[in-house]
Coordinates of C-alpha atoms in Angstrom, one line a residue:
M1 CA -0.1 0.1 0.0
A2 CA 2.0 3.3 -1.4
Y3 CA 0.7 6.4 0.6
S4 CA 1.9 9.9 -0.1
L5 CA 2.5 12.2 2.7
D6 CA 4.4 15.2 2.6
L7 CA 7.9 15.5 4.1
R8 CA 7.2 18.1 6.7
F9 CA 4.8 15.2 8.2
L10 CA 7.4 12.4 8.2
V11 CA 9.6 14.6 10.3
L12 CA 7.4 15.6 12.9
I13 CA 6.4 12.0 13.5
F14 CA 10.0 11.2 14.0
L15 CA 10.4 13.7 16.4
R16 CA 7.3 12.6 18.8
M17 CA 8.5 9.4 18.4
S18 CA 12.3 10.2 19.7
T19 CA 10.7 10.9 23.5
E20 CA 9.5 7.3 23.3
T21 CA 10.4 3.9 21.7
L22 CA 8.5 0.7 20.0
S23 CA 9.1 -2.8 21.8
I24 CA 9.8 -4.4 18.2
K25 CA 12.5 -3.2 16.5
F26 CA 11.7 -3.4 12.4
T27 CA 14.1 -6.1 11.3
G28 CA 12.8 -6.7 7.4
K29 CA 11.7 -10.1 8.4
N30 CA 9.0 -8.9 11.5
Y31 CA 6.9 -6.3 8.8
A32 CA 3.7 -7.8 10.3
A33 CA 3.8 -7.4 13.6
W34 CA 6.2 -4.1 13.6
E35 CA 3.6 -2.5 11.7
F36 CA 0.6 -3.3 13.7
Q37 CA 2.9 -1.8 16.5
F38 CA 3.3 0.9 14.3
R39 CA -0.5 1.4 13.5
M40 CA -1.6 1.2 17.2
F41 CA 1.5 4.2 18.1
L42 CA 0.0 6.7 15.5
K43 CA -3.9 5.6 16.5
G44 CA -2.5 6.2 20.0
K45 CA -1.4 9.7 19.2
E46 CA -4.1 10.8 17.1
L47 CA -1.8 10.4 13.9
W48 CA -3.4 7.9 12.2
R49 CA -5.9 9.9 9.9
H50 CA -3.1 11.7 8.6
I51 CA -1.3 8.6 7.3
D52 CA -4.7 7.2 5.5
E53 CA -5.3 10.5 4.5
T54 CA -8.8 11.3 6.2
S55 CA -7.5 14.2 7.5
P56 CA -4.0 15.5 4.7
T57 CA -1.4 18.0 6.0
P58 CA -2.4 21.9 4.9
A59 CA -1.5 23.4 1.7
N60 CA 0.2 26.2 3.2
D61 CA 3.0 27.3 5.6
A62 CA 0.7 29.2 8.0
E63 CA -1.6 26.3 8.2
F64 CA 0.9 23.9 8.5
S65 CA 2.3 25.8 11.5
Q66 CA -0.5 25.5 13.8
W67 CA -1.6 21.9 12.6
E68 CA 1.8 20.7 14.0
T69 CA 1.4 22.2 17.2

């Protein structure tokens, strides 16, 4: 499944994750377990809607800065 994500949004996700760790580390062979854990993590942070594109990122920088905080 391919998603068209804005690079700024991906940076935001990783910054939020930097203070927390996932218990399952992706090894290349455990995608199903890692993906489930990652999805639950994003849903817990109320970020999943941005991944499945039901809540797209704002189009301009002013809206993006408000959305980011």
